XYZ file of C-alpha atoms in Angstrom:
338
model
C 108.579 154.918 71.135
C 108.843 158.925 70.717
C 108.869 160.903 74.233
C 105.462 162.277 74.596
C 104.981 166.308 74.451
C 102.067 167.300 77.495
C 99.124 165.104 75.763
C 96.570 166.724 77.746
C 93.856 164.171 76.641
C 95.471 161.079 76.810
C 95.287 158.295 78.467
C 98.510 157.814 80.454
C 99.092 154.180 81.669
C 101.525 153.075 84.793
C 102.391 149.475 85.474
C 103.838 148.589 88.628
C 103.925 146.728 91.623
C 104.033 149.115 94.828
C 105.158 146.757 97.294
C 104.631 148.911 98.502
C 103.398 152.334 97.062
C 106.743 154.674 97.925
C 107.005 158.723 97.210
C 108.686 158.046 94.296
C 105.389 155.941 92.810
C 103.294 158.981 94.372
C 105.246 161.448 92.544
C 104.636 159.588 89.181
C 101.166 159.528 89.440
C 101.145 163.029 90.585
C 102.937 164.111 87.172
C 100.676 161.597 84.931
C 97.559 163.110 86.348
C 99.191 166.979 85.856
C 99.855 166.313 82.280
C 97.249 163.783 80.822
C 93.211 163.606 81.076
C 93.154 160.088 83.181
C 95.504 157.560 84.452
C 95.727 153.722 84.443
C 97.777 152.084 87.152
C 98.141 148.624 86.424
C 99.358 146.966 89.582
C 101.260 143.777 88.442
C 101.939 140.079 89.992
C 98.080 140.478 91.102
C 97.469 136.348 90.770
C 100.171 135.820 93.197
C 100.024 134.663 96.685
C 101.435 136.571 99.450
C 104.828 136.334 100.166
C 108.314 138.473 101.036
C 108.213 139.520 97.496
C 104.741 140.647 97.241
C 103.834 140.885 100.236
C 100.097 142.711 99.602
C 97.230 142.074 97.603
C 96.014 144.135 94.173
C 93.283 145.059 96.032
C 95.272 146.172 98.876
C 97.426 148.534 96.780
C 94.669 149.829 94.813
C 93.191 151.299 98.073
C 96.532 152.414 98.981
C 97.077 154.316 95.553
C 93.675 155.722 96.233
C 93.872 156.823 99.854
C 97.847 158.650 98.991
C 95.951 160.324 95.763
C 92.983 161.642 97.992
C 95.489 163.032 101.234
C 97.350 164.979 98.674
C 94.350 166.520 97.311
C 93.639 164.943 93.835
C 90.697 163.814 92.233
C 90.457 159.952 91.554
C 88.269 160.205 89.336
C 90.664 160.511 86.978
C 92.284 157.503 88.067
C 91.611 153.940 87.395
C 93.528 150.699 88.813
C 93.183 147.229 87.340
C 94.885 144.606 88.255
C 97.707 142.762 85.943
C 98.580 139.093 86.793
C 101.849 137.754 85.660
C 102.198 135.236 82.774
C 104.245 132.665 81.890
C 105.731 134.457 78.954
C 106.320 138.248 77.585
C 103.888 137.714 74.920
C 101.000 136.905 77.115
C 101.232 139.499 79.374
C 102.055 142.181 76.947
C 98.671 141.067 75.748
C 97.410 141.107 79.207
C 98.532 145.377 79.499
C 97.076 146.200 76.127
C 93.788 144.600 77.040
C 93.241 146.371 80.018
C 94.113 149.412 78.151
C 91.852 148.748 75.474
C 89.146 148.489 78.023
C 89.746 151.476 79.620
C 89.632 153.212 76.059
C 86.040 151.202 75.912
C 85.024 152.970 78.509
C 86.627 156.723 77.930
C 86.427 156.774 74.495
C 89.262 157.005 71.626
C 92.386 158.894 72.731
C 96.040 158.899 72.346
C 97.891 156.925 75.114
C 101.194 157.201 76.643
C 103.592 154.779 78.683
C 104.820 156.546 82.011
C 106.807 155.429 85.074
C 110.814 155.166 85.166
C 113.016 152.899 83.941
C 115.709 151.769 86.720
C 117.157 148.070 85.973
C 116.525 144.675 83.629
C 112.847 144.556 85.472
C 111.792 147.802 83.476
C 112.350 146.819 79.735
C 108.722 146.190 79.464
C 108.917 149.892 78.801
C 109.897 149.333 75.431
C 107.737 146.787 74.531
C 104.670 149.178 73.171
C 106.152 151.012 69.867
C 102.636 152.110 69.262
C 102.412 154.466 72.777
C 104.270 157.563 72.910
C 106.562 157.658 76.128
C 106.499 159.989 78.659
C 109.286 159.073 81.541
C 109.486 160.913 84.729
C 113.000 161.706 86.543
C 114.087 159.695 89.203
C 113.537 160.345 92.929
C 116.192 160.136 95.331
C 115.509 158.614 99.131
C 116.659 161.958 101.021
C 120.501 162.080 98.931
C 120.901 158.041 100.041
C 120.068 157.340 96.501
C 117.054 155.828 94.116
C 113.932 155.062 96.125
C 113.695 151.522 96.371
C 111.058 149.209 97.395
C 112.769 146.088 98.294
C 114.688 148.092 100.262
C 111.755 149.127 102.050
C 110.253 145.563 102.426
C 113.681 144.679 103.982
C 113.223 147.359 106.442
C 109.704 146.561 107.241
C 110.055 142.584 107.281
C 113.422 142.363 108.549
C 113.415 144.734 111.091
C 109.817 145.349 111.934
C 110.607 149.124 110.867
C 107.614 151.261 109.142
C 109.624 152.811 106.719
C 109.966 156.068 105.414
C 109.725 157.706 102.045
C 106.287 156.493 101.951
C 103.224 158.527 102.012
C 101.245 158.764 105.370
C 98.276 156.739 104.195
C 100.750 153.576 103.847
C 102.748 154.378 106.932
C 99.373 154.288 108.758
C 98.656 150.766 107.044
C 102.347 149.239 107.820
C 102.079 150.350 110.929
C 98.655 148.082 111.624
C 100.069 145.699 109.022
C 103.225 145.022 111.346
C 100.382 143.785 113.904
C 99.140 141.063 111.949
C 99.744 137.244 111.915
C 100.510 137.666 108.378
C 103.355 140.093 108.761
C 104.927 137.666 111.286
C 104.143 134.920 108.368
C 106.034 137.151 105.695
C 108.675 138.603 108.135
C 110.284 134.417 108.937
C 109.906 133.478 105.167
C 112.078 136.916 104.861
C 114.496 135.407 107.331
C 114.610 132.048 106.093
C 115.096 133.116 102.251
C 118.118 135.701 103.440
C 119.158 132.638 105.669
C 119.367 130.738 102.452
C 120.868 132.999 100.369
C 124.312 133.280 102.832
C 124.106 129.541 103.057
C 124.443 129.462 99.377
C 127.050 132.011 99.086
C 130.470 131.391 97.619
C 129.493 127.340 97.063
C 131.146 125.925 93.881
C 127.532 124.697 92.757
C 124.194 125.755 92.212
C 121.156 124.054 94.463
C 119.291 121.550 92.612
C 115.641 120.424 92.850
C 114.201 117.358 91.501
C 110.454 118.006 90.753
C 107.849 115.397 90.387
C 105.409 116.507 87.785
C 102.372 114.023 87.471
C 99.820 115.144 84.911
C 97.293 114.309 82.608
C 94.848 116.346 80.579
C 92.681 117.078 83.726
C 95.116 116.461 86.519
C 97.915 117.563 88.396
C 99.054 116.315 91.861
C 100.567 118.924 94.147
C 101.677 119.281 97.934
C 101.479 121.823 100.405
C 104.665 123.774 101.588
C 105.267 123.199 105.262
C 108.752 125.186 105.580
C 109.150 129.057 106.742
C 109.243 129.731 102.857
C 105.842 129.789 101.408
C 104.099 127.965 104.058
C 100.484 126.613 102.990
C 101.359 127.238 99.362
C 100.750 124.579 96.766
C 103.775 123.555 94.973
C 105.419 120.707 92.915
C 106.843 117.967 95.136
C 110.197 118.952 95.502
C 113.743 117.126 96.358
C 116.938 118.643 96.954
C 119.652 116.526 94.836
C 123.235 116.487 94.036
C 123.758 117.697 90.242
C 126.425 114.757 89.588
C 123.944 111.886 91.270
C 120.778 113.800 90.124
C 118.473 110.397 88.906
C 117.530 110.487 85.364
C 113.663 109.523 85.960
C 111.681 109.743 89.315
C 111.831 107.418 92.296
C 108.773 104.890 92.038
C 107.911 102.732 95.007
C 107.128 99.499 92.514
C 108.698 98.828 89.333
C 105.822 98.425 87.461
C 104.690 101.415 85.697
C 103.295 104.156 87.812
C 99.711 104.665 85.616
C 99.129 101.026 87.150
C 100.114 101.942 90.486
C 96.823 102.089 93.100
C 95.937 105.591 94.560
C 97.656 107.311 97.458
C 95.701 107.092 101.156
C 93.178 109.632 101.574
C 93.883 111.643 104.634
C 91.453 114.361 106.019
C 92.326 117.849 105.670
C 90.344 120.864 106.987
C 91.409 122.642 104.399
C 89.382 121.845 100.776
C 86.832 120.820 100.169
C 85.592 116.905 99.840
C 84.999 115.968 96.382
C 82.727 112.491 95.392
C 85.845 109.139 94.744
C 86.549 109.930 91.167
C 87.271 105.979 90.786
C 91.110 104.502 91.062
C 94.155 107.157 90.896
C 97.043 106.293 87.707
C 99.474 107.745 90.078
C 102.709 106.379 92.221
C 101.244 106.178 95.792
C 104.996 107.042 96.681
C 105.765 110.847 97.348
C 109.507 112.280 98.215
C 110.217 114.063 101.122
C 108.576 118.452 100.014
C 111.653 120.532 100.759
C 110.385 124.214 100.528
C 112.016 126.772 98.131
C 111.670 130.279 97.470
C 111.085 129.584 93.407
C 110.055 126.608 91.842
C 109.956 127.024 87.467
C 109.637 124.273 85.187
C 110.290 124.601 81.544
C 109.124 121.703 79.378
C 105.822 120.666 81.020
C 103.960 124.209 79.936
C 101.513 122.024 77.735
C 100.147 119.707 80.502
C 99.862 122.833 82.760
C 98.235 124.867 80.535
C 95.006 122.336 80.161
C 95.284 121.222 83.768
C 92.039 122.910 85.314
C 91.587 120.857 88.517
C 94.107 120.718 90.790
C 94.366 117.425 93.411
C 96.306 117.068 96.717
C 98.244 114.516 97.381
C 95.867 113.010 99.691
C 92.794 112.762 97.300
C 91.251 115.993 97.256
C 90.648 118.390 94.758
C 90.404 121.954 93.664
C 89.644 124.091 91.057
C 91.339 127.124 89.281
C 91.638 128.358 86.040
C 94.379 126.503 83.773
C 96.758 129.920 83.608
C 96.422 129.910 87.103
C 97.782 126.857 87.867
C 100.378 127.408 85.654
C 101.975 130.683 86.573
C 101.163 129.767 90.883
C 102.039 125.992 91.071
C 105.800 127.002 88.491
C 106.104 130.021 90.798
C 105.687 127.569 94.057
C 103.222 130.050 95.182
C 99.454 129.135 95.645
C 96.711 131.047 96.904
């Protein structure tokens, strides 16, 4: 991927997450905007749920992209956002970033394009996954001679401390300052706590922590539970156990021996919070659920098939949702549900 001479009528695209938008992300867009015809920010993770990671929504960010554009005086109309959710492989959401590129060329009509933004760890190779675009990086912006503007540095003052932080344009200090009044900020700011809680617990120990998951799925099907813990709370996940690698049980706890697609279906149990759905006749499942220990990541590896064609999605206690199948792939392996 060549560096990019000024293109001035190209289509310059930006992919990022602005948790939040900083002066650093400003300044980018400021450059791609001085240098090519019109700008597409792709604002990534936009099919997760909140949490201290991503804290705001893609629709959220895109009006804080807009507002910061419009107090320093540039015309958005140059500018288009579009969401970019993650997927569950590099393949599929390359795919994902040329789409929405080809549909902004749809719309603009033919025109060279070029890959901005500013590649500062691991998390940034994606910038060398389009050979076809032309690049066209932008120098680095320092936080005031402490070093590279960081956002999770920002989101630890912010959630941590309950700071509004600086380096960030006054549109989104105005919004993290009413954001910081919210229930959800107090939501986000103990799963902060509890996942740096976690992390020091975890430090130095010989061994890794180790989760048994209980996947039950069919073609149509998957059971989940809801996270009751500080981290992720209300979030559909995979029923989750804490276990000791060395006495880690090769198959899943059953409470009868017999198999578990004869097993009778769990109690129903009202919930205020989906939906009633017409008995779909007898359950296959185990009635018998372990004990949902909250995590900040749950991933599983060799059930992508069963996830990938699951498109409703039951609680434990009989009732029923629907999402798209990538959906409940990417939230319910991320342990993060809408």
């Amino acid at each position: 991927m060549p560096p990019a001479s000024r293109t001035p009528g190209a289509l310059a695209v930006y992919i990022g997450r602005f948790q939040p938008l900083h002066d650093a992300h400003l300044h980018t867009i400021q450059a791609a905007l001085h240098r090519h015809a019109h700008l597409l920010v792709l604002t990534g993770s936009a099919n997760l749920a909140r949490s201290a990671h991503n804290p705001w929504t893609a629709p959220e960010r895109a009006r804080l992209i807009r507002a910061a554009l419009r107090e320093s005086g540039h015309d958005t109309r140059r500018l288009s956002v579009r969401p970019l959710p993650d997927e569950f492989d590099a393949g599929l959401w390359a795919a994902q970033v040329q789409a929405a590129v080809a549909a902004t060329l749809d719309r603009l009509g033919p025109r060279p394009v070029v890959l901005t933004g500013f590649e500062k760890d691991a998390s940034s190779g994606y910038l060398r996954w389009f050979p076809q675009w032309q690049a066209d990086p932008v120098p680095a912006q320092t936080a005031g001679g402490t070093g590279l503007l960081n956002a999770t540095d920002l989101r630890a003052a912010l959630l941590g401390r309950g700071e509004v932080p600086p380096h960030v344009p006054p549109a989104v200090q105005a919004f993290l300052r009413d954001f910081l009044r919210t229930r959800t900020a107090a939501r986000l700011s103990a799963e902060y706590h509890a996942i740096q809680a976690a992390r020091a617990a975890l430090s130095g120990t010989p061994t890794p922590r180790h989760e048994r998951l209980d996947l039950h799925t069919d073609a149509h099907t998957v059971w989940l539970a809801r996270r009751d813990g500080p981290i992720g709370r209300g979030l559909w996940a995979l029923p989750a156990t804490p276990s000791c690698p060395a006495t880690c049980p090769l198959r899943p706890p059953c409470s009868r021996t017999r198999p578990a697609h004869r097993s009778g279906p769990p109690p129903r149990t009202p919930s205020a919070s989906l939906p009633r759905r017409p008995a779909r006749g007898p359950s296959r499942w185990t009635p018998h659920w372990p004990a949902h220990t909250p995590s900040s990541r749950i991933t599983t590896s060799s059930s992508a098939g069963c996830w990938r064609r699951a498109a409703v999605v039951r609680e434990r206690h009989g009732l029923s949702i629907s999402h798209p199948p990538s959906a409940c792939l990417k939230r319910a392996c991320d342990g993060q549900w809408a």
